[in-house]
Short mmCIF file of C-alpha atoms in Angstrom, two decimals:
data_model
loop_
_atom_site.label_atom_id
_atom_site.label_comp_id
_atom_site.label_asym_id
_atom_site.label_seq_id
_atom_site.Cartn_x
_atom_site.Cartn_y
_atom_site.Cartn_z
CA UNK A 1 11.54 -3.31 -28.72
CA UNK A 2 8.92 -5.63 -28.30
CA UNK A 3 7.53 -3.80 -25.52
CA UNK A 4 7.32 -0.88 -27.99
CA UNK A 5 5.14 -2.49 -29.78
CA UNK A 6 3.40 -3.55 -27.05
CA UNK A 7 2.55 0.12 -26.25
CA UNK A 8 0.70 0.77 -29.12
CA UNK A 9 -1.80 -1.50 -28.59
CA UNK A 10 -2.26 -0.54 -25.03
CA UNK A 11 -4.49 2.03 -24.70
CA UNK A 12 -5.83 1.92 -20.80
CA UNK A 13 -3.37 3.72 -19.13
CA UNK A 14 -4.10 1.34 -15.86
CA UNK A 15 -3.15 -2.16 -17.24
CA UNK A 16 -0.36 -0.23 -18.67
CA UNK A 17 2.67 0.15 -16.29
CA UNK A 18 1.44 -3.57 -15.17
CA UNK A 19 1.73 -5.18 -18.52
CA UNK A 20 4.76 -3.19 -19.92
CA UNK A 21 6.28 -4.11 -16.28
CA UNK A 22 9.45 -6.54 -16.47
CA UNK A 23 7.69 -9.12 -13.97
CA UNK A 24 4.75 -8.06 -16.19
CA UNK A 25 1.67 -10.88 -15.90
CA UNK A 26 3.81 -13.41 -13.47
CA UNK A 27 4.24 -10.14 -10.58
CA UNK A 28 0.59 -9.54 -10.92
CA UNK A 29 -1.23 -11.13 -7.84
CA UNK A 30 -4.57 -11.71 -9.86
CA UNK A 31 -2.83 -12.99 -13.01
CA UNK A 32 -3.45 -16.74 -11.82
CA UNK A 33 -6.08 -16.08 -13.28
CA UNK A 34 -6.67 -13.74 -16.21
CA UNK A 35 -10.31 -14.59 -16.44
CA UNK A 36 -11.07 -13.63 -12.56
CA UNK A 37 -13.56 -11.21 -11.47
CA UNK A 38 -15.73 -10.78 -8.48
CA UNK A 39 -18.70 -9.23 -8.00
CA UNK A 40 -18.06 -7.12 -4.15
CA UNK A 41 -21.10 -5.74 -4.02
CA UNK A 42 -22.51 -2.73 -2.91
CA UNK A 43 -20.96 -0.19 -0.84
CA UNK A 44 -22.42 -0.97 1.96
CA UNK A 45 -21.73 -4.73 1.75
CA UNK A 46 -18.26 -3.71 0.97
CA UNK A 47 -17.85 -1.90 3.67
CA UNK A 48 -19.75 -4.56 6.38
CA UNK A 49 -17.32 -6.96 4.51
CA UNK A 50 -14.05 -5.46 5.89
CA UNK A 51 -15.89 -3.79 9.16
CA UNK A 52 -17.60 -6.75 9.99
CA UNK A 53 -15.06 -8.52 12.14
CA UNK A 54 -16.00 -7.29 15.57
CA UNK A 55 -19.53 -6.00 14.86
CA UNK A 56 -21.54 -6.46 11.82
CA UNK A 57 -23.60 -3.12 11.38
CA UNK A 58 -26.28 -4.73 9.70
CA UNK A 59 -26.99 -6.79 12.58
CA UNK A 60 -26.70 -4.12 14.93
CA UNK A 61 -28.82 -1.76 12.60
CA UNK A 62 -31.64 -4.69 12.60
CA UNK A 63 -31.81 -5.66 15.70
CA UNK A 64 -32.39 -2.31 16.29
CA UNK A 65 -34.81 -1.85 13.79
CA UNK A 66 -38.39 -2.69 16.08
CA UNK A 67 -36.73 0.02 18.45
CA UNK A 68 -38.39 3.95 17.24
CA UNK A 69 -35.66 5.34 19.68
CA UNK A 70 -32.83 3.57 17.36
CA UNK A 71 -33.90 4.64 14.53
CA UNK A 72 -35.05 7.83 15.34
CA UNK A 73 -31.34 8.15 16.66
CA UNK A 74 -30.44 6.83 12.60
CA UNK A 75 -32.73 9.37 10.94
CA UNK A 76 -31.71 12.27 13.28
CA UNK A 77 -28.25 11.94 12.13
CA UNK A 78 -29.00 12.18 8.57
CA UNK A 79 -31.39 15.02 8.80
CA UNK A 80 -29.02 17.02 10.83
CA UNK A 81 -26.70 16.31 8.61
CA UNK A 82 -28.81 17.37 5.66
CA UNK A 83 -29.53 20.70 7.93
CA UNK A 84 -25.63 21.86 7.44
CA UNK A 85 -22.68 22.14 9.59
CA UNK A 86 -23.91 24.11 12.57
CA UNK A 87 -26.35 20.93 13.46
CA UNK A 88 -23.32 18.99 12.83
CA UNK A 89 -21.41 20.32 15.50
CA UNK A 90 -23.81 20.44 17.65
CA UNK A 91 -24.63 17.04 17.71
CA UNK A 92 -21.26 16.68 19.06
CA UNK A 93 -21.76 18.99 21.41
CA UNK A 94 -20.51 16.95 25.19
CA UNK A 95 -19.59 13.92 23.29
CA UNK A 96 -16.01 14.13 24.23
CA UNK A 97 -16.61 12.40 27.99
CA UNK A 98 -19.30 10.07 26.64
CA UNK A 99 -17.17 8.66 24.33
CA UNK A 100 -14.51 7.46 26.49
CA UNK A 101 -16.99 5.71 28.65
CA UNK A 102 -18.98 4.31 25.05
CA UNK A 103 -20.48 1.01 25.49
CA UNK A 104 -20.49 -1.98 23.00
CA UNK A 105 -24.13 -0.82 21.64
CA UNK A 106 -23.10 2.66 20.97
CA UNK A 107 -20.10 1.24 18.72
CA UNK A 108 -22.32 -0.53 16.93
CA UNK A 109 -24.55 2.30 16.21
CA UNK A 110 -21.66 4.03 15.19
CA UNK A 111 -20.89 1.40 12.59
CA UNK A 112 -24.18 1.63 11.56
CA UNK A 113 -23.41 4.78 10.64
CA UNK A 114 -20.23 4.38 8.64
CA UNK A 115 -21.26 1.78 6.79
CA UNK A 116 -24.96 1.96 5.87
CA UNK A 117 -25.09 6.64 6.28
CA UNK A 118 -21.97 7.03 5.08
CA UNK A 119 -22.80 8.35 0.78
CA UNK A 120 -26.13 9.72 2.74
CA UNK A 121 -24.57 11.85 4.79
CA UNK A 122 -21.72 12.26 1.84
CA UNK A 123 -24.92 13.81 -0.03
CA UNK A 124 -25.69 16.62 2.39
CA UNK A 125 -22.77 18.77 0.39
CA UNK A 126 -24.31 22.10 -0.34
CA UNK A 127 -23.88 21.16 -3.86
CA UNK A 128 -26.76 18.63 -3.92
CA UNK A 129 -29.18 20.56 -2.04
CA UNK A 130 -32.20 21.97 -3.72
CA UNK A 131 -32.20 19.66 -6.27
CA UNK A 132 -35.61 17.94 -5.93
CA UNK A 133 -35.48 14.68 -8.41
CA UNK A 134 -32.00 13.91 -6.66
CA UNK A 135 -32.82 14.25 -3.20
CA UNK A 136 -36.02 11.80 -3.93
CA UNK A 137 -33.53 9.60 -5.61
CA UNK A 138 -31.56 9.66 -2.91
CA UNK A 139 -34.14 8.90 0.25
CA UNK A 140 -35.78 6.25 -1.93
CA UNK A 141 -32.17 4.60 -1.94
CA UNK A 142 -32.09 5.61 1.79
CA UNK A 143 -35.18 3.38 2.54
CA UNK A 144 -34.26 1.32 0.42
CA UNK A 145 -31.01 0.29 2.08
CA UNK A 146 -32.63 0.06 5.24
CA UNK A 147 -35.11 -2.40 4.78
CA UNK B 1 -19.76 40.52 -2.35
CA UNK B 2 -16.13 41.90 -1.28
CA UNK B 3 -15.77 42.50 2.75
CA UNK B 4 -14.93 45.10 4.43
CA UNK B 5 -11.05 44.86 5.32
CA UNK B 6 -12.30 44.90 9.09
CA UNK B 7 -14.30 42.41 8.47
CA UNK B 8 -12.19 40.04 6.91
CA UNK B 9 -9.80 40.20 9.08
CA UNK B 10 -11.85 39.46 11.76
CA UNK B 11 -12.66 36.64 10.46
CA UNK B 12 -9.55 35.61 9.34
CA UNK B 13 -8.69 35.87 12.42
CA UNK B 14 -11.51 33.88 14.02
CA UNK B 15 -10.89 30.85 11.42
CA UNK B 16 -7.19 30.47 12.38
CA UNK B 17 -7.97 30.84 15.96
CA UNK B 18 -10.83 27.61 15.34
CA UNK B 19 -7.34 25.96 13.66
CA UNK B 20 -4.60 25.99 16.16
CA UNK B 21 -6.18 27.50 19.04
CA UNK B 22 -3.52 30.25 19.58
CA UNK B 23 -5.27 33.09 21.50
CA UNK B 24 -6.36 35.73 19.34
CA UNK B 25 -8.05 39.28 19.78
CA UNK B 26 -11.05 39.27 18.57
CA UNK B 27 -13.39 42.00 18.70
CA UNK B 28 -16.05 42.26 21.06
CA UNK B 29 -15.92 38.86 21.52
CA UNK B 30 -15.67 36.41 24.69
CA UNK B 31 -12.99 34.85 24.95
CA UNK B 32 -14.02 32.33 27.37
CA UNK B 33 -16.91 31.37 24.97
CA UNK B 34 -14.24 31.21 21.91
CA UNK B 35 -13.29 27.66 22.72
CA UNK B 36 -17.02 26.57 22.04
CA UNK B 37 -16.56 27.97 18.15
CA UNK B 38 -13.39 25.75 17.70
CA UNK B 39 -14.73 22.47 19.30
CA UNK B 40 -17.96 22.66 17.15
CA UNK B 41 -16.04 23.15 13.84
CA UNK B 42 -13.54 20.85 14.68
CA UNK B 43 -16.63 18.58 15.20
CA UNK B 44 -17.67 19.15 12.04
CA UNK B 45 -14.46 18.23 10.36
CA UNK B 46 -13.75 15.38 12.08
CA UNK B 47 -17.75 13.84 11.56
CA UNK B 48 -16.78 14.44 8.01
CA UNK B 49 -13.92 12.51 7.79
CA UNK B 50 -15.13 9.43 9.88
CA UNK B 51 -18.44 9.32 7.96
CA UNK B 52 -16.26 9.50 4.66
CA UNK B 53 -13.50 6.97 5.73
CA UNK B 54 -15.14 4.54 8.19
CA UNK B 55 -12.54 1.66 7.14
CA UNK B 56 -9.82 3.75 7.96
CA UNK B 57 -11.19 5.73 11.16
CA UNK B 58 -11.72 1.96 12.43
CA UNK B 59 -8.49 0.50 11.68
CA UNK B 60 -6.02 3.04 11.96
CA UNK B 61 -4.90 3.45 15.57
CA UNK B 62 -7.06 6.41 17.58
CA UNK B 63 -4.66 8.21 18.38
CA UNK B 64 -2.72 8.27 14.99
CA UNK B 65 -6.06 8.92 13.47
CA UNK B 66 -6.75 11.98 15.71
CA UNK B 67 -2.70 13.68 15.08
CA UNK B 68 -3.61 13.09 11.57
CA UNK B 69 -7.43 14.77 11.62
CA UNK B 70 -5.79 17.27 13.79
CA UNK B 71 -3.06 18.54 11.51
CA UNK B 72 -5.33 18.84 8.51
CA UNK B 73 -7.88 20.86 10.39
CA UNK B 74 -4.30 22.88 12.01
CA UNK B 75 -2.25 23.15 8.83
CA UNK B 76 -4.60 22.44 5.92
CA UNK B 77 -7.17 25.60 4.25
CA UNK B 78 -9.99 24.07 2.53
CA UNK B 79 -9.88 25.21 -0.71
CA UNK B 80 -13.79 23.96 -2.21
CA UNK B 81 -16.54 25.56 -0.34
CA UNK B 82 -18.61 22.53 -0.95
CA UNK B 83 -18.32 20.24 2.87
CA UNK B 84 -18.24 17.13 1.34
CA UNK B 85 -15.74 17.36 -0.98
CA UNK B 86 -13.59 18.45 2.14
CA UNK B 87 -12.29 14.89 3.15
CA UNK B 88 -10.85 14.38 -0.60
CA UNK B 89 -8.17 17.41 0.67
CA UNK B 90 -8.28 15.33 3.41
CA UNK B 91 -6.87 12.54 1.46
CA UNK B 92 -4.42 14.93 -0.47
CA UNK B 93 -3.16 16.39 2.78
CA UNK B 94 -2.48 12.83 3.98
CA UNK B 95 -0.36 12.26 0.57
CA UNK B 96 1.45 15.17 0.23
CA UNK B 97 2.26 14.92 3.83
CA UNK B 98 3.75 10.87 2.91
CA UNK B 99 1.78 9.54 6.39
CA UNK B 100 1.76 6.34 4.90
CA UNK B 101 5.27 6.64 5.46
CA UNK B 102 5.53 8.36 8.87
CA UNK B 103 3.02 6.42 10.33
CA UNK B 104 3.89 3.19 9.08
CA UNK B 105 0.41 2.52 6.87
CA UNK B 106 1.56 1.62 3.58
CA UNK B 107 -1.81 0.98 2.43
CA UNK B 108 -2.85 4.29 3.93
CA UNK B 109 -3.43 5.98 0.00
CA UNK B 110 -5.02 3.40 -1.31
CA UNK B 111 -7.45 3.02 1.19
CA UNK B 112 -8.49 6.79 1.71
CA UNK B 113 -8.55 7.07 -2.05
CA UNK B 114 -11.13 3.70 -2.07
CA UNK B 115 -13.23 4.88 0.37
CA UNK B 116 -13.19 8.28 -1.26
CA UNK B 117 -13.96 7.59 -5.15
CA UNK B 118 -17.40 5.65 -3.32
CA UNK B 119 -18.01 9.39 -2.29
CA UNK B 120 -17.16 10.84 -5.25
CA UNK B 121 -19.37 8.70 -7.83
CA UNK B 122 -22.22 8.77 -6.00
CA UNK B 123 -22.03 12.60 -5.41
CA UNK B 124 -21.25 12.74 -9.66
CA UNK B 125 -23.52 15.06 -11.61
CA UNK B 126 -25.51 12.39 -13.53
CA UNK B 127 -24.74 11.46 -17.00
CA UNK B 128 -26.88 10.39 -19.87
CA UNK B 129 -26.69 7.30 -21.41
CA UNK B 130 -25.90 6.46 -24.94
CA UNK B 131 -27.65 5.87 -27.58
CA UNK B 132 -27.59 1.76 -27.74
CA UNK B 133 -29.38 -0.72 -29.16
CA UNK B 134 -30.26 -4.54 -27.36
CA UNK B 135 -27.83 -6.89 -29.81
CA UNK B 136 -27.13 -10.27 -29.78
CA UNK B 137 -23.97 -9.28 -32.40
CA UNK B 138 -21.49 -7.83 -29.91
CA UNK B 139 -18.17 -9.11 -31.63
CA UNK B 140 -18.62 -6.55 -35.05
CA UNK B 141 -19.72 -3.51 -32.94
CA UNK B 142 -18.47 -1.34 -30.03
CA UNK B 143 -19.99 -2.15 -26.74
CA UNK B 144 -22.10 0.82 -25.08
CA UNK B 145 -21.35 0.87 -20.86
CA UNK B 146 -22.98 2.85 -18.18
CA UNK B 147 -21.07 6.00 -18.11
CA UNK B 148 -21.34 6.41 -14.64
CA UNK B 149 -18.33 4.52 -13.50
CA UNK B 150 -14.88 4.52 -12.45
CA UNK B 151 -12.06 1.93 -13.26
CA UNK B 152 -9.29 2.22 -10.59
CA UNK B 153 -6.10 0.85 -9.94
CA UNK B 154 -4.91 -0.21 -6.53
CA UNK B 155 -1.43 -1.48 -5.17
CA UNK B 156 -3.02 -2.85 -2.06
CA UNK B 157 -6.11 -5.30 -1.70
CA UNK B 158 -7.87 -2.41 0.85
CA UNK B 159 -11.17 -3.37 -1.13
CA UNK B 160 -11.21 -7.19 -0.28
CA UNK B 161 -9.22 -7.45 3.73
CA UNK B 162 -8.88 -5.52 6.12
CA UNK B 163 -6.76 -3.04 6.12
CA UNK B 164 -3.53 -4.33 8.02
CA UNK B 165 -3.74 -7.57 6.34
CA UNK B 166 -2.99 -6.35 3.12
CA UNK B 167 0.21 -4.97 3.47
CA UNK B 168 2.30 -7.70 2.71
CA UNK B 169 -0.03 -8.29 -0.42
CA UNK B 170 1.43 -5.62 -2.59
CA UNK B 171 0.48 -6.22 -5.83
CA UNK B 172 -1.25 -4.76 -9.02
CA UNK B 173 -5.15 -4.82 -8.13
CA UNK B 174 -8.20 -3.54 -10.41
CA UNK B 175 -11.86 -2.42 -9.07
CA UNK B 176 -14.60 -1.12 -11.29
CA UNK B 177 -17.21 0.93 -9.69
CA UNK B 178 -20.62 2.15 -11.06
CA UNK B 179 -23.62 3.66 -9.78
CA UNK B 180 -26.58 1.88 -10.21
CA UNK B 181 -29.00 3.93 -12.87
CA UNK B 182 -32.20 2.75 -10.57
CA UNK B 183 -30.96 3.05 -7.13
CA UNK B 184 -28.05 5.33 -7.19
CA UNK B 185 -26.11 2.57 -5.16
CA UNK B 186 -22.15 1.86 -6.26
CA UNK B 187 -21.21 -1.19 -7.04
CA UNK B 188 -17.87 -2.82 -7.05
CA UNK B 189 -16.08 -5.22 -8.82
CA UNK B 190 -12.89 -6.94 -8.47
CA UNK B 191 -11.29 -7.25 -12.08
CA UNK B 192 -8.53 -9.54 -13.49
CA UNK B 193 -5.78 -7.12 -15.70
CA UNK B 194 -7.06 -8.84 -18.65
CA UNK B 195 -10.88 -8.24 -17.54
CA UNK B 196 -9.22 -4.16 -16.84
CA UNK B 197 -8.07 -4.08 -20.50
CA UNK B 198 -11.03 -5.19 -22.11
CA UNK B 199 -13.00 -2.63 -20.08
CA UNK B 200 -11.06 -0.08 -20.76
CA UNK B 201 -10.92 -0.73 -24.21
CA UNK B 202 -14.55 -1.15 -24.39
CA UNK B 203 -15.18 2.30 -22.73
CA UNK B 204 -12.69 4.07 -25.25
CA UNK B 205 -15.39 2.89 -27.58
CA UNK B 206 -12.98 3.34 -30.19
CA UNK B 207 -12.88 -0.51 -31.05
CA UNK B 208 -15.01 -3.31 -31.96
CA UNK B 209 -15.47 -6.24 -29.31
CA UNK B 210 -13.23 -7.95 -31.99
CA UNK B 211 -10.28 -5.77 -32.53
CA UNK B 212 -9.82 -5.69 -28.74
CA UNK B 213 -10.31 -9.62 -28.29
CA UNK B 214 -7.24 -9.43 -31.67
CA UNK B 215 -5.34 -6.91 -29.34
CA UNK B 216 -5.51 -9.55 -26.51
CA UNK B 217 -4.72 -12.27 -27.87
CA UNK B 218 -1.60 -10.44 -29.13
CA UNK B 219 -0.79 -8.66 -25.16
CA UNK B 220 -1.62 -11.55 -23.21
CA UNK B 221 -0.26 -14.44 -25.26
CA UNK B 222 -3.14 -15.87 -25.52
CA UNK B 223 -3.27 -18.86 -27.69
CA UNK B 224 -7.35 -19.38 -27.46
CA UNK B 225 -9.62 -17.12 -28.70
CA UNK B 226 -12.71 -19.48 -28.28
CA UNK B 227 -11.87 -19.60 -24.89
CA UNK B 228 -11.07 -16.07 -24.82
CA UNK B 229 -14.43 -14.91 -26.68
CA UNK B 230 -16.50 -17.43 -24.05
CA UNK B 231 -15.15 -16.36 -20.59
CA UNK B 232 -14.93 -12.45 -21.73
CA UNK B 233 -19.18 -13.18 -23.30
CA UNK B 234 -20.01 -14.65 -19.73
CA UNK B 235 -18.09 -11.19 -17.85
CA UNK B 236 -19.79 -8.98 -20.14
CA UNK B 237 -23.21 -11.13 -19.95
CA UNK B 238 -22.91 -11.10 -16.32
CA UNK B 239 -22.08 -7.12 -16.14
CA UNK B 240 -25.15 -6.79 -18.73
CA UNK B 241 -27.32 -8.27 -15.85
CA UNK B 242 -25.89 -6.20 -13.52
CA UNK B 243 -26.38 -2.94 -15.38
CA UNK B 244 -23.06 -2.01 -16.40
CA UNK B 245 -23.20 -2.90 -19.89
CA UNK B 246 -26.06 -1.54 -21.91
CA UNK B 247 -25.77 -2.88 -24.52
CA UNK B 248 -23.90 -1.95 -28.41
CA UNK B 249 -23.80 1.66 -29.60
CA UNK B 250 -26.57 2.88 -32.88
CA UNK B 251 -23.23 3.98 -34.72
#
């Protein structure tokens, strides 16, 4: 009954099913304290967060950055990505042995990759191409991430 | 433009050959060079998926990440044309499929489905703001928030810990995300339930800062509302900073 009543003030459908729960607040892990929140970040930072144990991309991706061979290798990716699948693929072409035999660097640069390429190379969808203002938008943020 | 019956059965043919590699007759085509067609869209596929889901192409174990690549590219057809909406299928597949169950990765949903909405938002057609006004009155009128955002609910902490660390941390768990109006970057942030309501409430934009601080007091038991008004004022202060809120709407 009470949680009938309950309903009608609940309009987010998230907090919902927790609140109306029978454990409601008490099962809720962040409910010590109602008042919590925590800025994460961005997604990159997010993602060097939880990735960061073994390598920290960001590290790897600076230490790299005096090196125009590394980030050539960086930009490559993204404009072949940005090219369409067929580039794609190719850049994959004879990476099957290599990667067995992949050192600790080339890890790293793959991390580099996933964390800091990852919505840039999200963006090469044919959907997004051609559009001028977003693709500016979008390499600005590029640079901007890494600096 | 409709194909030629020939045609599209040629490359029907070709495209489920590039799947599961069964041997197909193709015509006029090599089929010693047919291999190379299969390994570069298989490529493609599976760059897709790690650039998408670097978390989980990290943690999960390589070889249960490859059988599970491998069976979407075998079993699953792609039904949006668009590439990079591919690896949300991806993430269907893997939940229709229950490999959080087979493979023993109970945080295996929540995690693709993190990593994805990141995708997703940024990728988001844009959307224009409201009309708002700067007001130092927030408790009489409805509070105007960057559109461009997603509030989502997870069962497992995949957005804090890594991902084998959370599994015995089952739990109720809120994020926001937004994309940044300047940069385009998404942001993230880890909300209380209460913090969830009030932002929910607040996007409905169908009551006053007030009515939903009356609606909490009410859900939450809450016994202070100076308290109440003072920590939510310093969230929504500190979101104002960050871009999220705008500010209160003209009507």
């Amino acid at each position: 009954m009470k949680n009938d009543k309950k309903r009608n003030f609940i309009k987010g459908a998230l907090v919902a099913g927790a609140l109306l729960s029978v454990t409601a607040l008490s099962a809720t892990p962040n409910s010590s304290n109602l008042f919590d929140y925590s800025a994460l970040g961005s997604g990159a930072e997010v993602r060097s967060e939880i990735l960061n144990s073994e390598a920290n991309p960001f590290n790897a991706f600076e230490a790299k950055c005096g090196e125009k061979s590394a980030e050539k290798k960086v930009e490559g990716k993204s404009t072949e990505a940005k090219c369409g699948e067929g580039k794609c693929g190719e850049g994959k072409c004879g990476e099957g042995d290599k990667k067995a035999a992949a050192t600790k660097t080339d890890a790293k640069a793959t991390d580099v990759k996933a964390t800091e390429a990852k919505t840039t190379e999200a963006k090469c969808g044919e959907g997004k191409c051609g559009e001028g203002e977003k693709t500016d938008k979008k390499s600005a943020k590029a640079k901007e991430e890494k600096k | 433009m409709l194909l030629k019956t020939e045609t599209y059965k040629q490359q029907s043919s070709i495209a489920q050959y590039c799947r599961d590699g069964k041997e197909v007759a193709i015509l006029n085509a090599k089929p010693e060079r047919l291999p190379h067609y299969r390994r570069l869209v298989f490529n493609v596929v599976k760059d897709a998926l790690e650039t998408t889901y670097p978390i989980s192409h990290k943690y999960i174990d390589s070889e249960v990440w490859k059988e599970i690549v491998f069976n979407f590219f075998s079993e699953h057809k792609c039904k949006d044309p668009q590439v990079w909406r591919m690896p949300f299928e991806f993430y269907e597949f893997c939940k229709t499929k229950n490999y959080d169950e087979k493979y023993d990765l109970p945080f295996l949903n929540n995690l693709l489905y993190f990593e994805w909405v990141e995708v997703e938002l940024y990728m988001m057609e844009d959307i224009s703001l409201p009309q708002f006004l700067y007001s130092d009155n927030w408790l009489q009128k409805r509070i105007a928030v960057n559109p461009e955002h997603k509030i989502i609910k997870l069962e497992y902490p995949v957005h804090m810990e890594k991902p084998f660390d959370t599994v015995n941390k089952k739990g109720d768990y809120f994020l926001l995300l937004y994309r940044e109006k300047e940069t385009g970057r998404i942001q993230f942030t880890n909300l209380s339930i209460l913090f969830t309501f009030l932002l929910e409430n607040i996007v409905s934009a169908e009551k006053t800062l007030e009515e939903i601080f009356n609606d909490i007091l009410y859900i939450f038991g809450i016994n202070h509302l100076e308290m109440l008004q003072n920590e939510s004022f310093k969230f929504l202060n500190d979101l104002k900073t960050r871009g999220f809120v705008l500010g209160v709407y003209k009507k």
